[in-house]
mmCIF file of C-alpha atoms and ligand atoms in Angstrom:
data_model
loop_
_atom_site.group_PDB
_atom_site.id
_atom_site.type_symbol
_atom_site.label_atom_id
_atom_site.label_comp_id
_atom_site.label_asym_id
_atom_site.label_seq_id
_atom_site.Cartn_x
_atom_site.Cartn_y
_atom_site.Cartn_z
ATOM 1 C CA UNK A 1 71.799 4.168 -63.079
ATOM 2 C CA UNK A 2 69.368 6.571 -64.568
ATOM 3 C CA UNK A 3 67.949 6.585 -68.031
ATOM 4 C CA UNK A 4 68.338 9.222 -70.157
ATOM 5 C CA UNK A 5 65.491 11.544 -70.273
ATOM 6 C CA UNK A 6 63.399 11.275 -73.545
ATOM 7 C CA UNK A 7 60.364 13.258 -74.785
ATOM 8 C CA UNK A 8 58.194 12.392 -77.261
ATOM 9 C CA UNK A 9 56.189 14.994 -78.423
ATOM 10 C CA UNK A 10 54.069 15.205 -81.164
ATOM 11 C CA UNK A 11 51.796 17.751 -82.548
ATOM 12 C CA UNK A 12 48.292 18.576 -81.499
ATOM 13 C CA UNK A 13 46.826 16.852 -84.138
ATOM 14 C CA UNK A 14 44.927 13.703 -82.923
ATOM 15 C CA UNK A 15 45.607 11.760 -85.736
ATOM 16 C CA UNK A 16 49.169 12.069 -85.339
ATOM 17 C CA UNK A 17 50.843 8.811 -83.487
ATOM 18 C CA UNK A 18 52.587 9.275 -80.594
ATOM 19 C CA UNK A 19 56.492 7.957 -80.551
ATOM 20 C CA UNK A 20 57.065 5.895 -77.476
ATOM 21 C CA UNK A 21 60.563 4.933 -76.906
ATOM 22 C CA UNK A 22 61.333 1.283 -77.113
ATOM 23 C CA UNK A 23 63.134 1.428 -73.599
ATOM 24 C CA UNK A 24 60.378 2.554 -71.967
ATOM 25 C CA UNK A 25 58.328 -0.212 -73.171
ATOM 26 C CA UNK A 26 60.735 -2.207 -72.089
ATOM 27 C CA UNK A 27 60.737 -1.378 -68.762
ATOM 28 C CA UNK A 28 56.637 -1.208 -68.633
ATOM 29 C CA UNK A 29 56.852 -4.600 -69.642
ATOM 30 C CA UNK A 30 59.231 -6.002 -66.915
ATOM 31 C CA UNK A 31 58.014 -3.620 -64.295
ATOM 32 C CA UNK A 32 56.677 -6.044 -61.136
ATOM 33 C CA UNK A 33 54.841 -3.187 -60.158
ATOM 34 C CA UNK A 34 53.096 -0.106 -62.079
ATOM 35 C CA UNK A 35 51.933 2.657 -60.164
ATOM 36 C CA UNK A 36 49.548 5.686 -62.131
ATOM 37 C CA UNK A 37 48.259 8.972 -60.909
ATOM 38 C CA UNK A 38 45.595 10.830 -62.089
ATOM 39 C CA UNK A 39 44.433 14.295 -62.254
ATOM 40 C CA UNK A 40 41.654 16.535 -63.704
ATOM 41 C CA UNK A 41 43.608 16.151 -67.020
ATOM 42 C CA UNK A 42 41.647 12.396 -67.839
ATOM 43 C CA UNK A 43 38.418 13.581 -66.946
ATOM 44 C CA UNK A 44 38.246 16.618 -68.959
ATOM 45 C CA UNK A 45 38.772 14.497 -71.929
ATOM 46 C CA UNK A 46 35.181 13.006 -70.405
ATOM 47 C CA UNK A 47 33.633 16.079 -70.888
ATOM 48 C CA UNK A 48 33.901 16.923 -66.915
ATOM 49 C CA UNK A 49 34.637 20.424 -66.280
ATOM 50 C CA UNK A 50 37.807 20.762 -64.295
ATOM 51 C CA UNK A 51 37.326 22.442 -60.926
ATOM 52 C CA UNK A 52 37.631 26.141 -62.078
ATOM 53 C CA UNK A 53 35.837 25.710 -65.465
ATOM 54 C CA UNK A 54 32.990 24.214 -63.055
ATOM 55 C CA UNK A 55 31.879 27.939 -62.460
ATOM 56 C CA UNK A 56 29.196 28.126 -64.935
ATOM 57 C CA UNK A 57 25.669 29.368 -65.050
ATOM 58 C CA UNK A 58 24.334 29.786 -61.740
ATOM 59 C CA UNK A 59 27.670 29.306 -60.022
ATOM 60 C CA UNK A 60 29.852 32.043 -62.076
ATOM 61 C CA UNK A 61 29.853 34.477 -59.079
ATOM 62 C CA UNK A 62 30.966 31.812 -56.674
ATOM 63 C CA UNK A 63 34.885 31.480 -55.698
ATOM 64 C CA UNK A 64 35.479 27.410 -55.595
ATOM 65 C CA UNK A 65 36.999 28.356 -52.390
ATOM 66 C CA UNK A 66 33.532 29.457 -51.119
ATOM 67 C CA UNK A 67 32.071 26.275 -52.182
ATOM 68 C CA UNK A 68 34.681 23.751 -51.473
ATOM 69 C CA UNK A 69 35.619 24.643 -47.629
ATOM 70 C CA UNK A 70 34.591 23.476 -44.068
ATOM 71 C CA UNK A 71 33.661 26.965 -43.225
ATOM 72 C CA UNK A 72 31.596 27.442 -46.248
ATOM 73 C CA UNK A 73 29.543 24.499 -45.726
ATOM 74 C CA UNK A 74 29.213 25.823 -42.122
ATOM 75 C CA UNK A 75 28.203 29.465 -43.513
ATOM 76 C CA UNK A 76 25.891 27.829 -45.906
ATOM 77 C CA UNK A 77 25.417 23.957 -46.072
ATOM 78 C CA UNK A 78 22.462 24.555 -48.715
ATOM 79 C CA UNK A 79 24.630 26.619 -51.221
ATOM 80 C CA UNK A 80 27.685 23.833 -50.763
ATOM 81 C CA UNK A 81 25.213 21.146 -51.240
ATOM 82 C CA UNK A 82 23.718 22.129 -54.327
ATOM 83 C CA UNK A 83 26.886 22.977 -55.928
ATOM 84 C CA UNK A 84 27.845 19.226 -55.510
ATOM 85 C CA UNK A 85 24.467 17.733 -55.937
ATOM 86 C CA UNK A 86 24.685 20.001 -59.866
ATOM 87 C CA UNK A 87 28.432 18.422 -60.409
ATOM 88 C CA UNK A 88 27.165 14.963 -59.451
ATOM 89 C CA UNK A 89 24.602 15.211 -61.774
ATOM 90 C CA UNK A 90 27.022 16.467 -64.648
ATOM 91 C CA UNK A 91 29.766 13.639 -63.882
ATOM 92 C CA UNK A 92 26.477 11.148 -63.969
ATOM 93 C CA UNK A 93 26.031 12.172 -67.205
ATOM 94 C CA UNK A 94 29.345 11.266 -69.015
ATOM 95 C CA UNK A 95 31.237 8.260 -69.682
ATOM 96 C CA UNK A 96 34.858 6.676 -68.837
ATOM 97 C CA UNK A 97 36.895 7.521 -72.215
ATOM 98 C CA UNK A 98 39.836 5.239 -74.094
ATOM 99 C CA UNK A 99 42.369 6.505 -71.506
ATOM 100 C CA UNK A 100 40.431 5.181 -68.801
ATOM 101 C CA UNK A 101 39.924 1.896 -70.444
ATOM 102 C CA UNK A 102 43.607 1.227 -71.002
ATOM 103 C CA UNK A 103 44.644 2.038 -67.609
ATOM 104 C CA UNK A 104 41.936 -1.051 -66.717
ATOM 105 C CA UNK A 105 44.293 -3.124 -69.263
ATOM 106 C CA UNK A 106 47.245 -1.953 -67.872
ATOM 107 C CA UNK A 107 46.008 -3.213 -64.402
ATOM 108 C CA UNK A 108 45.405 -6.908 -65.847
ATOM 109 C CA UNK A 109 48.774 -6.914 -67.216
ATOM 110 C CA UNK A 110 51.246 -6.192 -64.538
ATOM 111 C CA UNK A 111 51.614 -8.345 -61.569
ATOM 112 C CA UNK A 112 51.416 -5.659 -58.908
ATOM 113 C CA UNK A 113 49.053 -2.333 -59.287
ATOM 114 C CA UNK A 114 47.767 1.009 -58.077
ATOM 115 C CA UNK A 115 46.053 3.502 -59.675
ATOM 116 C CA UNK A 116 46.229 6.789 -57.466
ATOM 117 C CA UNK A 117 43.780 9.252 -58.533
ATOM 118 C CA UNK A 118 43.370 12.632 -57.315
ATOM 119 C CA UNK A 119 39.614 12.860 -59.460
ATOM 120 C CA UNK A 120 36.096 12.634 -57.799
ATOM 121 C CA UNK A 121 34.247 11.629 -60.358
ATOM 122 C CA UNK A 122 34.496 7.799 -60.223
ATOM 123 C CA UNK A 123 35.037 7.501 -63.777
ATOM 124 C CA UNK A 124 37.979 4.764 -63.340
ATOM 125 C CA UNK A 125 35.483 2.450 -61.408
ATOM 126 C CA UNK A 126 32.864 2.752 -63.817
ATOM 127 C CA UNK A 127 35.621 2.270 -66.496
ATOM 128 C CA UNK A 128 36.603 -1.395 -64.322
ATOM 129 C CA UNK A 129 39.817 -0.236 -62.228
ATOM 130 C CA UNK A 130 39.761 -1.691 -59.395
ATOM 131 C CA UNK A 131 42.662 -1.445 -57.089
ATOM 132 C CA UNK A 132 42.561 2.294 -56.985
ATOM 133 C CA UNK A 133 42.921 4.853 -54.379
ATOM 134 C CA UNK A 134 41.056 8.277 -54.390
ATOM 135 C CA UNK A 135 43.155 11.153 -52.581
ATOM 136 C CA UNK A 136 40.359 13.192 -52.976
ATOM 137 C CA UNK A 137 37.295 11.220 -52.083
ATOM 138 C CA UNK A 138 34.537 10.525 -54.503
ATOM 139 C CA UNK A 139 31.534 12.846 -55.407
ATOM 140 C CA UNK A 140 28.905 10.044 -55.222
ATOM 141 C CA UNK A 141 29.776 9.429 -51.629
ATOM 142 C CA UNK A 142 27.763 11.072 -48.964
ATOM 143 C CA UNK A 143 29.342 10.836 -45.119
ATOM 144 C CA UNK A 144 28.195 12.669 -41.893
ATOM 145 C CA UNK A 145 29.824 16.596 -41.499
ATOM 146 C CA UNK A 146 30.382 15.666 -37.858
ATOM 147 C CA UNK A 147 31.235 11.566 -37.395
ATOM 148 C CA UNK A 148 32.713 11.231 -41.001
ATOM 149 C CA UNK A 149 30.676 7.955 -41.098
ATOM 150 C CA UNK A 150 29.650 6.981 -44.660
ATOM 151 C CA UNK A 151 26.196 7.140 -45.594
ATOM 152 C CA UNK A 152 24.654 4.719 -47.817
ATOM 153 C CA UNK A 153 21.080 5.535 -47.795
ATOM 154 C CA UNK A 154 20.250 9.511 -48.691
ATOM 155 C CA UNK A 155 17.690 11.189 -50.296
ATOM 156 C CA UNK A 156 18.891 12.983 -53.861
ATOM 157 C CA UNK A 157 15.619 14.773 -54.301
ATOM 158 C CA UNK A 158 14.647 16.527 -50.925
ATOM 159 C CA UNK A 159 15.104 20.049 -51.122
ATOM 160 C CA UNK A 160 16.955 20.372 -47.626
ATOM 161 C CA UNK A 161 20.167 18.984 -47.067
ATOM 162 C CA UNK A 162 19.848 15.835 -45.553
ATOM 163 C CA UNK A 163 20.551 15.147 -42.213
ATOM 164 C CA UNK A 164 22.592 11.916 -40.364
ATOM 165 C CA UNK A 165 19.693 9.481 -39.300
ATOM 166 C CA UNK A 166 22.529 8.932 -36.093
ATOM 167 C CA UNK A 167 23.594 12.162 -34.679
ATOM 168 C CA UNK A 168 21.225 14.791 -37.033
ATOM 169 C CA UNK A 169 24.055 16.611 -38.395
ATOM 170 C CA UNK A 170 24.437 17.599 -41.856
ATOM 171 C CA UNK A 171 25.374 14.900 -44.481
ATOM 172 C CA UNK A 172 28.084 16.454 -47.091
ATOM 173 C CA UNK A 173 29.682 15.010 -49.879
ATOM 174 C CA UNK A 174 32.697 12.298 -48.876
ATOM 175 C CA UNK A 175 35.467 14.734 -50.853
ATOM 176 C CA UNK A 176 38.632 16.491 -49.045
ATOM 177 C CA UNK A 177 37.935 20.144 -49.081
ATOM 178 C CA UNK A 178 40.285 23.239 -49.435
ATOM 179 C CA UNK A 179 41.606 23.393 -45.798
ATOM 180 C CA UNK A 180 41.556 19.351 -45.340
ATOM 181 C CA UNK A 181 43.619 16.813 -45.099
ATOM 182 C CA UNK A 182 43.986 13.990 -47.377
ATOM 183 C CA UNK A 183 42.511 10.563 -45.782
ATOM 184 C CA UNK A 184 45.329 8.912 -43.895
ATOM 185 C CA UNK A 185 45.321 5.153 -45.533
ATOM 186 C CA UNK A 186 44.692 6.825 -49.167
ATOM 187 C CA UNK A 187 48.232 8.547 -49.177
ATOM 188 C CA UNK A 188 50.037 6.297 -46.977
ATOM 189 C CA UNK A 189 48.700 3.660 -49.884
ATOM 190 C CA UNK A 190 49.947 6.244 -52.623
ATOM 191 C CA UNK A 191 53.623 7.020 -51.095
ATOM 192 C CA UNK A 192 54.018 3.004 -50.426
ATOM 193 C CA UNK A 193 53.020 2.657 -54.106
ATOM 194 C CA UNK A 194 55.572 5.521 -55.408
ATOM 195 C CA UNK A 195 58.235 4.119 -53.027
ATOM 196 C CA UNK A 196 57.996 0.501 -54.510
ATOM 197 C CA UNK A 197 57.011 0.918 -58.055
ATOM 198 C CA UNK A 198 59.261 0.571 -61.155
ATOM 199 C CA UNK A 199 57.152 2.875 -63.471
ATOM 200 C CA UNK A 200 55.162 5.786 -61.961
ATOM 201 C CA UNK A 201 53.041 6.587 -64.722
ATOM 202 C CA UNK A 202 51.768 10.795 -64.235
ATOM 203 C CA UNK A 203 48.430 11.389 -66.156
ATOM 204 C CA UNK A 204 46.809 14.484 -66.878
ATOM 205 C CA UNK A 205 47.755 16.505 -63.639
ATOM 206 C CA UNK A 206 50.088 19.353 -63.251
ATOM 207 C CA UNK A 207 51.382 17.693 -60.293
ATOM 208 C CA UNK A 208 51.559 21.036 -58.172
ATOM 209 C CA UNK A 209 49.761 20.706 -54.965
ATOM 210 C CA UNK A 210 51.133 18.648 -52.292
ATOM 211 C CA UNK A 211 51.190 15.856 -50.898
ATOM 212 C CA UNK A 212 50.564 14.461 -54.277
ATOM 213 C CA UNK A 213 52.978 16.395 -55.968
ATOM 214 C CA UNK A 214 55.418 14.534 -54.097
ATOM 215 C CA UNK A 215 54.843 10.993 -55.494
ATOM 216 C CA UNK A 216 56.743 11.448 -58.283
ATOM 217 C CA UNK A 217 60.144 12.754 -56.393
ATOM 218 C CA UNK A 218 59.288 9.940 -53.978
ATOM 219 C CA UNK A 219 59.477 7.162 -57.097
ATOM 220 C CA UNK A 220 62.577 8.991 -58.515
ATOM 221 C CA UNK A 221 64.493 8.792 -54.990
ATOM 222 C CA UNK A 222 64.066 4.987 -55.002
ATOM 223 C CA UNK A 223 64.623 4.106 -58.446
ATOM 224 C CA UNK A 224 61.403 4.251 -60.194
ATOM 225 C CA UNK A 225 60.994 5.887 -63.628
ATOM 226 C CA UNK A 226 58.348 8.866 -64.075
ATOM 227 C CA UNK A 227 56.590 8.832 -66.934
ATOM 228 C CA UNK A 228 54.365 11.916 -67.776
ATOM 229 C CA UNK A 229 51.329 11.688 -70.266
ATOM 230 C CA UNK A 230 49.795 15.396 -70.546
ATOM 231 C CA UNK A 231 49.188 17.206 -73.559
ATOM 232 C CA UNK A 232 50.673 20.726 -72.027
ATOM 233 C CA UNK A 233 54.191 21.143 -70.491
ATOM 234 C CA UNK A 234 53.790 20.692 -66.479
ATOM 235 C CA UNK A 235 56.374 21.666 -63.827
ATOM 236 C CA UNK A 236 56.465 18.131 -63.741
ATOM 237 C CA UNK A 237 58.073 17.952 -67.444
ATOM 238 C CA UNK A 238 61.869 18.701 -66.668
ATOM 239 C CA UNK A 239 61.922 15.726 -63.876
ATOM 240 C CA UNK A 240 60.202 13.378 -65.699
ATOM 241 C CA UNK A 241 62.384 10.385 -67.009
ATOM 242 C CA UNK A 242 59.729 10.298 -70.071
ATOM 243 C CA UNK A 243 57.060 12.700 -71.124
ATOM 244 C CA UNK A 244 54.344 11.700 -74.020
ATOM 245 C CA UNK A 245 53.274 15.204 -74.972
ATOM 246 C CA UNK A 246 49.659 14.110 -75.934
ATOM 247 C CA UNK A 247 45.720 13.326 -74.504
ATOM 248 C CA UNK A 248 45.834 9.998 -72.572
ATOM 249 C CA UNK A 249 42.643 9.162 -74.615
ATOM 250 C CA UNK A 250 45.330 8.575 -77.387
ATOM 251 C CA UNK A 251 48.644 7.774 -75.811
ATOM 252 C CA UNK A 252 47.193 5.357 -73.166
ATOM 253 C CA UNK A 253 45.995 3.076 -74.995
ATOM 254 C CA UNK A 254 49.031 3.652 -77.436
ATOM 255 C CA UNK A 255 51.200 2.956 -74.962
ATOM 256 C CA UNK A 256 49.713 -0.212 -73.450
ATOM 257 C CA UNK A 257 49.100 -1.878 -76.823
ATOM 258 C CA UNK A 258 52.478 -1.167 -77.886
ATOM 259 C CA UNK A 259 54.100 -2.665 -74.769
ATOM 260 C CA UNK A 260 52.642 -5.848 -74.735
ATOM 261 C CA UNK A 261 52.592 -6.386 -78.727
ATOM 262 C CA UNK A 262 53.773 -9.768 -79.652
HETATM 263 ZN ZN1 ZN B 1 26.105 11.519 -37.823
#
């Protein structure tokens, strides 16, 4: 039987306490498998510009679709490489926040756990999350644009786009571009988690882009509870079993501490 949808809303005042229904706390405490889907919102709280917002200064005149597609890279590899180098530097200068850290704590508390992220900034790993899959890759990693092999040693200092030592093709960031498919193993692991979890937290993502957008539906079809954590209403809000309307940096620490309070 489905629980009645409950929406715990609070004002946008960060000092206000986000009310969390006790049934949700019980469900989380009893869950053998908790899955989490995160998106740009949790990183934005650390100061990582969202994809669209990353169009500042030098890059304002480019559409992201002209910087994040295989055809853009084929046309002008240097421009695409430089844009990612710039974003990589920005990401390196920010720190994981209380929301990231609460998910590390959650991973320690539940028997089975999987963090599924659409973010490429590596902040979950830096916070200490271990059981995670990256649906869109990682901006810190680099791969051969022809063979797809991950390359560990490359120079960030070079003025030209570095090339693969094996085949001579340009190196590129190991991220999923527009027009590209998600990594098969990552998507399979995410779908398996959505099917088997008792609770799926959907954090800081509008969950509009498929296939990630299908994960909440998959979870609900298999009896899982879907909990949205987002300061803003999204297309998922009406379908979620619970909505925690607040920033993840405030809501997640509270959710975790309240669930396992003695
Ligand atoms: Zn190669």
